[in-house]
Coordinates of C-alpha atoms and ligand atoms in Angstrom, one line a residue:
X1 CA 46.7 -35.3 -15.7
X2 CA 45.9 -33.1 -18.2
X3 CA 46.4 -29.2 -17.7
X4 CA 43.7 -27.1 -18.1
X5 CA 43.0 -25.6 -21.1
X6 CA 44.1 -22.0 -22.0
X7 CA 40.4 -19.8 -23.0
X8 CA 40.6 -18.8 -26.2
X9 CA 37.4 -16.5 -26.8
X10 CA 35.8 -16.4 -29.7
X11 CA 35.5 -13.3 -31.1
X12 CA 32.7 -10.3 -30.2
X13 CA 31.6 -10.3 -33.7
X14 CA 31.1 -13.8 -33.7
X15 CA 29.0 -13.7 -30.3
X16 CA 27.2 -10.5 -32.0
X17 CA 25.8 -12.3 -35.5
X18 CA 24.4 -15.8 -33.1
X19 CA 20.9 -15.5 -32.7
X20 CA 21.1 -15.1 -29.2
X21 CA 23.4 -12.3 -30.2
X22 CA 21.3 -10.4 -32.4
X23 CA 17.7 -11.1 -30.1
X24 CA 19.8 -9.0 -27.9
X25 CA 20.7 -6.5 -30.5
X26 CA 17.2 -6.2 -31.2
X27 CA 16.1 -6.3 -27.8
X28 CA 18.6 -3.8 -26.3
X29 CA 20.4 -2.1 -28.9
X30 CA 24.2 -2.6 -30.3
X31 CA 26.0 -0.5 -27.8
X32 CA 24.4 -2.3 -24.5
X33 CA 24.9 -5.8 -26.4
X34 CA 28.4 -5.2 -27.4
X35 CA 29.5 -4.3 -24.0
X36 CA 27.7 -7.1 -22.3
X37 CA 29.7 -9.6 -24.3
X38 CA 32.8 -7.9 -23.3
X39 CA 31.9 -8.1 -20.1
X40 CA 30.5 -11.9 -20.2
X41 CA 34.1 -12.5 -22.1
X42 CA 36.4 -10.6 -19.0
X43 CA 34.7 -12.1 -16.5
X44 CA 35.5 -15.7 -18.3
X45 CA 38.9 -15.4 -18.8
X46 CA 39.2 -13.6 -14.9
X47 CA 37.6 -16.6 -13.6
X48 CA 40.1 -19.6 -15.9
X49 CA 38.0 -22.2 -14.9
X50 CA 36.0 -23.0 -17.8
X51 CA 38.2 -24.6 -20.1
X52 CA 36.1 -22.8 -23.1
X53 CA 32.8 -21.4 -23.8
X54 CA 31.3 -21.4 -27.1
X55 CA 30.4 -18.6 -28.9
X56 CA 26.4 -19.4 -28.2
X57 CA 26.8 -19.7 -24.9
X58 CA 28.3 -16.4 -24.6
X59 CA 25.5 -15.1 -26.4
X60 CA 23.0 -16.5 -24.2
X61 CA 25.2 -15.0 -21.1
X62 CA 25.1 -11.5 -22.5
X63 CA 21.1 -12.0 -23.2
X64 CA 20.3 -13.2 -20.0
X65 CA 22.4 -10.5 -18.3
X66 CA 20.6 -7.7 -20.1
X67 CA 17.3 -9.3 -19.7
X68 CA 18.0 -9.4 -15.8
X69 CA 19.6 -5.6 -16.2
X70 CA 16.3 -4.3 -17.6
X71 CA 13.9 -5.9 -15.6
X72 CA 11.1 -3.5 -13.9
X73 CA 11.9 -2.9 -10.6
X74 CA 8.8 -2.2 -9.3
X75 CA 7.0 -5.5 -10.4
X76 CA 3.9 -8.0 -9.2
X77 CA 4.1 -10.3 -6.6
X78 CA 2.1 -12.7 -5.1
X79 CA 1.1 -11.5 -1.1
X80 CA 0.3 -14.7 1.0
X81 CA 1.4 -12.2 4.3
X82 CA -2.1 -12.4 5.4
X83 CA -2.0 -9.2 5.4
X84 CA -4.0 -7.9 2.8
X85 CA -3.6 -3.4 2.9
X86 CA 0.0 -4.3 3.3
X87 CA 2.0 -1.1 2.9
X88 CA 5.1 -2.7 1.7
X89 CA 3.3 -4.3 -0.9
X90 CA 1.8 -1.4 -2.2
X91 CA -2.0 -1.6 -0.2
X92 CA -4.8 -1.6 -1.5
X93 CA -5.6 -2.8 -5.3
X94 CA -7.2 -0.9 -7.9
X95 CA -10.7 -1.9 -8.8
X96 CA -11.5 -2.5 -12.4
X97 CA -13.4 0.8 -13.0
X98 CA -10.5 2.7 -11.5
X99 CA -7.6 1.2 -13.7
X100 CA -9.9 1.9 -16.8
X101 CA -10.1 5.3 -16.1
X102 CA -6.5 6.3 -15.5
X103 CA -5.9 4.3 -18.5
X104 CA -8.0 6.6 -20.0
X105 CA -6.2 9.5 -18.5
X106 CA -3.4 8.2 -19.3
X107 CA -3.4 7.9 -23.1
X108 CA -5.4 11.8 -23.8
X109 CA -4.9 14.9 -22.6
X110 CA -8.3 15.5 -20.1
X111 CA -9.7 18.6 -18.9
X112 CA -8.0 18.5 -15.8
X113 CA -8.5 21.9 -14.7
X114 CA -10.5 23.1 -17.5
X115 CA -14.4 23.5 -17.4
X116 CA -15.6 22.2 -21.0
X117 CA -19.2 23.8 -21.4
X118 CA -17.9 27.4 -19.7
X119 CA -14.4 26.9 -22.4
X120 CA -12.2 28.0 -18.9
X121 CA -9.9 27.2 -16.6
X122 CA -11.4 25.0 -13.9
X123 CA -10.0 23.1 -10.6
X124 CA -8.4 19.8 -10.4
X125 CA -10.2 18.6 -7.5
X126 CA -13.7 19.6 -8.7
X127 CA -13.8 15.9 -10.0
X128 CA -14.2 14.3 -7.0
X129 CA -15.3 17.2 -4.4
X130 CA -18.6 16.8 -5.5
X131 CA -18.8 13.0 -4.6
X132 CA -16.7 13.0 -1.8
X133 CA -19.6 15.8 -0.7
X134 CA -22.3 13.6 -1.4
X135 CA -20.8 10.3 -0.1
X136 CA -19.9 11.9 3.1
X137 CA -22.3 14.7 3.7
X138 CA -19.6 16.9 4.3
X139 CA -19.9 20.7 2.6
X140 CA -16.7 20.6 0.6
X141 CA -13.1 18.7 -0.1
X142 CA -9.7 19.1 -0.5
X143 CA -7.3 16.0 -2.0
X144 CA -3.7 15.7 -1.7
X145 CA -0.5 13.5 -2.0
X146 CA -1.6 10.8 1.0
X147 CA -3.0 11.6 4.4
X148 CA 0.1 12.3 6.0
X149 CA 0.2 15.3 3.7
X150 CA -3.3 15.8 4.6
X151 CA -2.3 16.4 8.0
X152 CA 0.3 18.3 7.3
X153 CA -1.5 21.3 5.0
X154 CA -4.4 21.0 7.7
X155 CA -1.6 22.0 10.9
X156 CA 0.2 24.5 8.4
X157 CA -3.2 26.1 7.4
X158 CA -4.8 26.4 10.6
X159 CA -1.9 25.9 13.8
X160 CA 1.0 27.2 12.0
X161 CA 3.3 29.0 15.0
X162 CA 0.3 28.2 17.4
X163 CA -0.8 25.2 19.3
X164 CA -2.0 22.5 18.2
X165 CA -3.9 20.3 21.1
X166 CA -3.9 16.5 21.1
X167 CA -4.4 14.2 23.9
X168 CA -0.6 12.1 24.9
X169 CA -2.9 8.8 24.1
X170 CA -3.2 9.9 20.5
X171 CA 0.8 11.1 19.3
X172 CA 0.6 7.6 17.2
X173 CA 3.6 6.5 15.1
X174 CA 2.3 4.8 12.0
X175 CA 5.1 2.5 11.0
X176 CA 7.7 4.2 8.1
X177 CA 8.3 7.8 9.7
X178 CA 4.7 9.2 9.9
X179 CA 4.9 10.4 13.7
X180 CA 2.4 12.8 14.8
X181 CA 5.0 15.1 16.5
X182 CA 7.1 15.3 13.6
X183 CA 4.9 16.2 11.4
X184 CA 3.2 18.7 13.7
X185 CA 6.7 20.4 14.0
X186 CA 7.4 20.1 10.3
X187 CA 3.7 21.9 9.9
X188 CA 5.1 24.7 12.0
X189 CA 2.7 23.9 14.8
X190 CA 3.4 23.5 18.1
X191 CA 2.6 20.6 19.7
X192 CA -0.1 20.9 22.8
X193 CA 0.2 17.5 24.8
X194 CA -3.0 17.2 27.5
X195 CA -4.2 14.5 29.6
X196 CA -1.6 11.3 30.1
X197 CA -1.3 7.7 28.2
X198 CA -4.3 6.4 29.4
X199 CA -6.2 8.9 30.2
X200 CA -7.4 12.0 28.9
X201 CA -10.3 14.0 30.1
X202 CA -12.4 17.2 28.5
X203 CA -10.8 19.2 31.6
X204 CA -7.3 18.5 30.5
X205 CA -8.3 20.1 26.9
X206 CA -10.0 22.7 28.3
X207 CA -7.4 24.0 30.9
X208 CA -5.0 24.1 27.6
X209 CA -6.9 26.2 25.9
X210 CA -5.7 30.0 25.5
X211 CA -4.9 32.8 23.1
X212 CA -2.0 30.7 21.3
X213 CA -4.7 27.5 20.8
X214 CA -5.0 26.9 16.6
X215 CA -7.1 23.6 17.0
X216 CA -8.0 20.5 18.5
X217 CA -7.0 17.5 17.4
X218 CA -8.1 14.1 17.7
X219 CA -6.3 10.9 16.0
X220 CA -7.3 7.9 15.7
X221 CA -5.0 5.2 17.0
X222 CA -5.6 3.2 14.4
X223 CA -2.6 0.6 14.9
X224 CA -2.9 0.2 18.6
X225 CA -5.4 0.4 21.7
X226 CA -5.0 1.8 25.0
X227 CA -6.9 -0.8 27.1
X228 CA -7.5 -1.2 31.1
X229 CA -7.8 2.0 32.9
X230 CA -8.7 4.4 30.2
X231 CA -10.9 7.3 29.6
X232 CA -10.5 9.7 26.3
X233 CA -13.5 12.8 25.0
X234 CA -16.0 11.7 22.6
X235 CA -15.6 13.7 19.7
X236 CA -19.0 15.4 20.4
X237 CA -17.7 16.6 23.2
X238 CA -14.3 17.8 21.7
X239 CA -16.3 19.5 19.3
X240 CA -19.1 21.6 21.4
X241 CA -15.8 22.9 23.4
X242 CA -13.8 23.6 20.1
X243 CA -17.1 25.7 19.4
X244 CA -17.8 27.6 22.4
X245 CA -13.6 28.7 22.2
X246 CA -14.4 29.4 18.0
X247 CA -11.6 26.6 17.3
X248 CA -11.2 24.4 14.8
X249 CA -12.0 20.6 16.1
X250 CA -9.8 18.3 13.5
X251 CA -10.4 14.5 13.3
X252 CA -7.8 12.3 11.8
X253 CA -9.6 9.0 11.0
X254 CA -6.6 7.9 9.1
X255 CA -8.1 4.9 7.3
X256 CA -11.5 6.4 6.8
X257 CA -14.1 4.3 5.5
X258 CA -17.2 5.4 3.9
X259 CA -19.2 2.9 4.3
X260 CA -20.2 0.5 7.7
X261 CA -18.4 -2.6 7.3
X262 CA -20.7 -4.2 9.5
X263 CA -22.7 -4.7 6.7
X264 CA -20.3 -7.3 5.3
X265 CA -19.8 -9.1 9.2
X266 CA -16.4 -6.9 9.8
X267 CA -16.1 -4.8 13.1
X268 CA -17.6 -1.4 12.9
X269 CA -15.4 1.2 12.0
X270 CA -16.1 4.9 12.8
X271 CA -16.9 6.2 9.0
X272 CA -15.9 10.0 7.8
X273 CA -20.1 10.4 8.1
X274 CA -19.7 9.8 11.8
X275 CA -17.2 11.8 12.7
X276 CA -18.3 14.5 10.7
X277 CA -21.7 14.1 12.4
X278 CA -19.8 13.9 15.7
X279 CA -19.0 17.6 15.0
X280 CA -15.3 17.5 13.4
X281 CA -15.1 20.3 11.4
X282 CA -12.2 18.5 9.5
X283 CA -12.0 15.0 8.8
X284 CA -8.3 13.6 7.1
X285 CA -8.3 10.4 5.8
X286 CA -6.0 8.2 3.4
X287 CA -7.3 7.1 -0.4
X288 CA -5.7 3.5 -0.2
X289 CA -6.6 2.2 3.3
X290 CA -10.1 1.0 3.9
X291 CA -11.4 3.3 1.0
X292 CA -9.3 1.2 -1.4
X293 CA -8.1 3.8 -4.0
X294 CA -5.2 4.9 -5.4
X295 CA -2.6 6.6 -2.6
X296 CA -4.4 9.8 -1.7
X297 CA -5.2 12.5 1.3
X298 CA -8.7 13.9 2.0
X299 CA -9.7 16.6 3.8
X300 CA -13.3 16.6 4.2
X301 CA -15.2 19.2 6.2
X302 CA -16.2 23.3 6.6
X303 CA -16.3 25.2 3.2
X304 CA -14.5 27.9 5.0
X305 CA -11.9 26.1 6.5
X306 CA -11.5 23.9 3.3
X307 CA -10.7 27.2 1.3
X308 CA -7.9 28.5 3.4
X309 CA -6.3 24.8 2.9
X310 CA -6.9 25.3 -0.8
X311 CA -5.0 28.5 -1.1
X312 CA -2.1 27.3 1.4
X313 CA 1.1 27.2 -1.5
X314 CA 1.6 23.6 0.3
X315 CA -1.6 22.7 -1.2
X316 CA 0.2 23.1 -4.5
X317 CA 3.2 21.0 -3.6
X318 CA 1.1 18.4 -2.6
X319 CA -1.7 17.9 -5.0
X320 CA -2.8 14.9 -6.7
X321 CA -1.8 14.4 -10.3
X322 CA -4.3 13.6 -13.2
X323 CA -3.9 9.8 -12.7
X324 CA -4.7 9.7 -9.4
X325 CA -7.6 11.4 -9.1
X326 CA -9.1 9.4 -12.4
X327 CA -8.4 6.3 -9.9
X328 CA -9.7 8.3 -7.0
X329 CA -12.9 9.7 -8.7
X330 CA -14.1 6.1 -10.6
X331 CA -13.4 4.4 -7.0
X332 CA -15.7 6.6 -5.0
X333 CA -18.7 6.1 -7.9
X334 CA -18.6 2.6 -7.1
X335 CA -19.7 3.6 -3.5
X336 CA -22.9 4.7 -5.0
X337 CA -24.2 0.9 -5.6
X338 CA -23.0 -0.7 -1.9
X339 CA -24.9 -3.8 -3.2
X340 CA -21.9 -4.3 -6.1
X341 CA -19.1 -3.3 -3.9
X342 CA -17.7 -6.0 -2.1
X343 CA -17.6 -8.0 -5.6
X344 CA -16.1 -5.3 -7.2
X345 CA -13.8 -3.0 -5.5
X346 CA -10.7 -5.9 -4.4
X347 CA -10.3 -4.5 -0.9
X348 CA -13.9 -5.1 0.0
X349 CA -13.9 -8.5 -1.9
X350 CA -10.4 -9.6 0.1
X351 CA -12.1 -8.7 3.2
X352 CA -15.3 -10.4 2.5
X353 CA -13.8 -13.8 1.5
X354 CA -14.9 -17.2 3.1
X355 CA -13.2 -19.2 5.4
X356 CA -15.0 -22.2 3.5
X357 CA -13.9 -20.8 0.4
X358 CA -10.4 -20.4 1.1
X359 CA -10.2 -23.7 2.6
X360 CA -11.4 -25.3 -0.4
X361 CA -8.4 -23.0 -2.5
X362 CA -5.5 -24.8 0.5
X363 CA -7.0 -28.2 -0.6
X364 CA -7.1 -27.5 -4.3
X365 CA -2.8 -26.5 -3.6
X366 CA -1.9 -28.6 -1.3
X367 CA -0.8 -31.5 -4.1
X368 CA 0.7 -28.9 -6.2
X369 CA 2.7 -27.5 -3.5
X370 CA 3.2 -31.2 -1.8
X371 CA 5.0 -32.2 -5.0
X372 CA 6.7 -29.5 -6.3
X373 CA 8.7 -29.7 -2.8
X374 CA 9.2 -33.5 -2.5
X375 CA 9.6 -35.6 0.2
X376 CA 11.7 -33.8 2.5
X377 CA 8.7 -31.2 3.2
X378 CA 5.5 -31.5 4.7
X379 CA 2.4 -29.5 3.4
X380 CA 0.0 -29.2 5.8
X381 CA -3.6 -27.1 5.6
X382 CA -4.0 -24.5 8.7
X383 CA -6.4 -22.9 10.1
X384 CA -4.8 -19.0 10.3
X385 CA -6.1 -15.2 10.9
X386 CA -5.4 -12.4 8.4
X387 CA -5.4 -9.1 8.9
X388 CA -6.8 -5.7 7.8
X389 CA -3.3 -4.5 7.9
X390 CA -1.8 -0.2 7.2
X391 CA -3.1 0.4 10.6
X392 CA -6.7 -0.4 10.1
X393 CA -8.7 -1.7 12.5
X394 CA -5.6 -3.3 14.4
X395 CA -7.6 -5.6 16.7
X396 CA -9.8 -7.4 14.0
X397 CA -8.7 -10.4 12.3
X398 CA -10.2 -12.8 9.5
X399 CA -10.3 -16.0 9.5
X400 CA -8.4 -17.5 6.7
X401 CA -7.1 -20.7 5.6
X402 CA -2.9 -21.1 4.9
X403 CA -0.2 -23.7 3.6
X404 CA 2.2 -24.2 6.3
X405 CA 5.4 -25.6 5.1
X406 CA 7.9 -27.5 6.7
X407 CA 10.9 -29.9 6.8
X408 CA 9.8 -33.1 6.7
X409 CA 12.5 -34.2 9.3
X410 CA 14.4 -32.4 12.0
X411 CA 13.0 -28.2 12.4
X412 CA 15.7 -26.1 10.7
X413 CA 15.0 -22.6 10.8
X414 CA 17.8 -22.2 7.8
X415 CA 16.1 -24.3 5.6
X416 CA 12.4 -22.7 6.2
X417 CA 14.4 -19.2 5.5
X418 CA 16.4 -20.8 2.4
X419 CA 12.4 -22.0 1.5
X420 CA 11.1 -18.4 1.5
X421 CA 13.8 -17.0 -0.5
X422 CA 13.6 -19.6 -3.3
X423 CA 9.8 -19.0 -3.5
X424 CA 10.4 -15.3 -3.5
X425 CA 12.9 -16.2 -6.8
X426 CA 10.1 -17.1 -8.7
X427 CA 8.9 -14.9 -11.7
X428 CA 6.3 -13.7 -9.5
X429 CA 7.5 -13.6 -6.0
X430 CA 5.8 -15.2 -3.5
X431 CA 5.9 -13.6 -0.2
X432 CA 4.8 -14.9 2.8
X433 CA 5.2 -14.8 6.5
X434 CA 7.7 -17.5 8.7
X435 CA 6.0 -18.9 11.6
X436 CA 6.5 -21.3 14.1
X437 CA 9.1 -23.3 11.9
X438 CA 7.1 -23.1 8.9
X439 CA 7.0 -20.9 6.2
X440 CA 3.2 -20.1 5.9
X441 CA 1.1 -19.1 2.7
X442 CA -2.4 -17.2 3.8
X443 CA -4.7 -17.7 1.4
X444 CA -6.9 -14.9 1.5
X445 CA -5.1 -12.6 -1.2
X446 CA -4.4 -15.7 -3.8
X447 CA -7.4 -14.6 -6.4
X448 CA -4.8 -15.7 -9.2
X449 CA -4.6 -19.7 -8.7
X450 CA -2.7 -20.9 -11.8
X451 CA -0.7 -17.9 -11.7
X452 CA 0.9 -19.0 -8.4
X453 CA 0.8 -23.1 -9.3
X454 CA 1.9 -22.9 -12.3
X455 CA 5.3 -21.4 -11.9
X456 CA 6.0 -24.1 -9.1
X457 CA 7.9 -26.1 -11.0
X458 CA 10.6 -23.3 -11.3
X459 CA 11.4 -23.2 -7.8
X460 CA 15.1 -24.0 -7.4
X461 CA 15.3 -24.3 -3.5
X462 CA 18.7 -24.7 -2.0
X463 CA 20.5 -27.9 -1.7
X464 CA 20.6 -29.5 1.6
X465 CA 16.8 -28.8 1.9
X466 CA 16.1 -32.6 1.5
X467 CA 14.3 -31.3 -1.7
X468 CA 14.4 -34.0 -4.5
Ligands
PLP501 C1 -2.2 5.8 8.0 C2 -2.4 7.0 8.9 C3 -1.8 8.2 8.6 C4 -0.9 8.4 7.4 O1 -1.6 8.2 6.2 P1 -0.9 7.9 4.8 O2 -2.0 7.8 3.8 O3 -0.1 6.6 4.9 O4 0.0 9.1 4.6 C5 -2.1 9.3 9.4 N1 -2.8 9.2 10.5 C6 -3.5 8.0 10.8 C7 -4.3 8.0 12.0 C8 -3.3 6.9 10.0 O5 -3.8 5.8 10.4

């Protein structure tokens, strides 16, 4: 029996002038390289086992590790969820026009708050307010951080250490911390509840009204419905009693579209032009749900009310930085040519995809996918239903086409997890949703074919899989 070799490590010099050695140099600097080979050469003579490793192999330890060390963190990925505004994964995508422009922004300084032809200081959010105005009909604009922010400078500006009232079927939670009470209190306004769960009548707001009232407040439950025995106050009516007391009636659409989806075959949803025309006086609504723009809050509504939320010293804490209003600004023009949208802003086109046409995609993959798994899986084409997703019309769904993918043999809920975290180890991630026993792939966000197949044959799933 022979006993195992004692390591004898070559020197780091030596590791530093092999190729791999000075790629890394070159990629990373001397310092970082240096110390990865130490580090590559403890851990080998900690573990014993290998009886030696060459000098190139070392090198190519060190590289890899520092490759891997400086890797984005915040990179692509490839959303088969089926959910296509997924938060988690960023929601919605830029369109063309929109990453041009902050490209733009980007590399120049811009007048940002400068007017050029007057040669003075101007306002940041004078590049939009005048689209948002016409897109929307409403008299003038503020834009902040996101529309939880929106909500916030709206209850600090106008219900700060007075009431705020808002129906108990409306206090929503919007997954990841955004719950209406908490914000309220962080606003410094004091939270009104009328009416019950189900059902909330224009008495109930009325009765609550009184010399500590700041506003009324409507939200849209935009991730839920209250069904069955229910009765809540059209806006219209909100609003005429908001007048007659001289209140503020503020509407939080929360996804906010500007446009009627029903144009494209999607359920109706209540646009910022509606509710405006309904009688809010403020309208809030979020830049990367249904609008499909960069992360952004707008406050849409009275020029009066508008300006006190402009001089609020939140407003300043929560403005939108040059990038995002270039984003913000090149996505609402597209809005003036509905014809062009759905093909051109991603949201829209996502939406608007075919169930024929994503069908044909799950046939095209299918042998790719049947193949680059082997025989122990089975790839099988599925009818499925995507959603709209960040809280946006949560009862529609689209039909889509998916991959469902499965052991070919006994169910194994290990191996369909092991599955999903081998095809999130590609370059690219792959994310999808388990269901059912299978791991499933929904279609409807896969504009990138080759992207997705051709990295397939890098999958390294687990052994024990019954993967060849
Ligand atoms: C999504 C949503 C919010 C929060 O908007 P963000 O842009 O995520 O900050 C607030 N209110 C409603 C009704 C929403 O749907």
């Amino acid at each position: 029996m022979n006993k195992p070799e004692r390591f004898r490590p070559p020197s780091v010099d030596t590791v530093l002038r092999i190729a791999d050695g000075e790629l890394a140099i070159a990629r990373h600097g001397r310092a970082a390289t240096t110390k990865a080979v130490r580090q590559v050469l403890d851990k080998l003579r900690g573990a014993g086992s290998p009886p030696s490793a060459s000098a190139d192999q070392i090198a190519r330890m060190a590289l890899d590790w520092l490759e891997e060390q400086n890797r984005p963190s915040q990179r692509p990925v490839i959303n088969l969820t089926g959910t296509v505004l997924h938060t988690n994964l960023g929601r919605a995508l830029l369109a063309e026009e929109a990453i041009q422009a902050v490209v733009t922004a980007m590399r120049a300084p811009t007048n940002l708050e400068y007017e050029i032809e007057a040669g003075k200081r101007g306002e940041r959010d004078a590049h939009v307010r005048d689209l948002i105005r016409e897109l929307t009909g409403a008299e003038d604009a503020v834009l902040v951080n996101n529309n939880a922010s929106a909500v916030l400078l709206t209850l600090n500006t106008l219900a700060k250490d007075r009431e705020a009232i808002v129906s108990r079927g409306e206090l929503i939670e919007i997954g990841g911390s955004f719950r209406m009470p908490d914000i309220m209190a962080r606003a410094g306004a004091i939270l009104r509840e009328v009416g019950t769960t189900n059902r909330t009548h224009l008495k109930d707001y009325a009765e609550a009204i009184g010399p500590e009232t700041g506003l009324l407040l409507k939200v849209h439950t935009s991730n839920y419905v209250v069904q069955g025995f229910t009765a809540e106050v059209e806006p219209a009516a909100l609003a005429k009693l908001a007048r007659e007391h001289e209140l503020p009636f503020v509407d939080d659409l929360g996804s906010g579209t500007l446009i009627d989806l029903a144009r494209w075959g999607l359920r109706h949803e209540k646009t910022v032009q509606d509710a405006l025309k309904g009688g809010a006086d403020l309208v809030t609504f979020s830049g990367d749900k249904l609008l499909g723009g960069p992360q952004a809050g707008i406050v849409a509504g009275r020029k009066d009310l508008i300006a006190k939320l402009a001089k609020n010293p939140l407003k300043r804490a929560l403005r939108l930085d040059k990038l995002r209003l270039a984003a913000l600004e090149a996505t609402l023009r597209l809005y003036r040519n509905p014809d062009r949208l759905a093909e051109r802003l991603p949201t829209l086109r996502l939406f608007t995809r075919k169930p024929d046409e994503l069908r044909a995609l799950a046939e095209r993959l299918q042998p790719t996918v049947a193949s680059a798994l082997g025989s122990g899986w089975t790839v099988e084409i599925i009818d499925c239903a995507s959603q709209i997703g960040s809280g946006a019309l949560p009862l529609e769904t689209l039909p889509s086409a998916a991959l469902a993918l499965k052991p070919a043999s006994k169910a194994s809920g290990a191996a369909v997890e092991s599955l999903a975290t081998a095809f999130r180890a590609l370059p690219l991630p792959v994310i999808g949703r388990i269901a059912q026993g299978a791991l499933v792939f929904d279609l409807r966000c896969l504009e990138h074919e080759a992207a997705f197949g051709g990295q397939l044959p890098l999958l390294k799933p687990e052994a024990g899989d019954g993967l060849a």
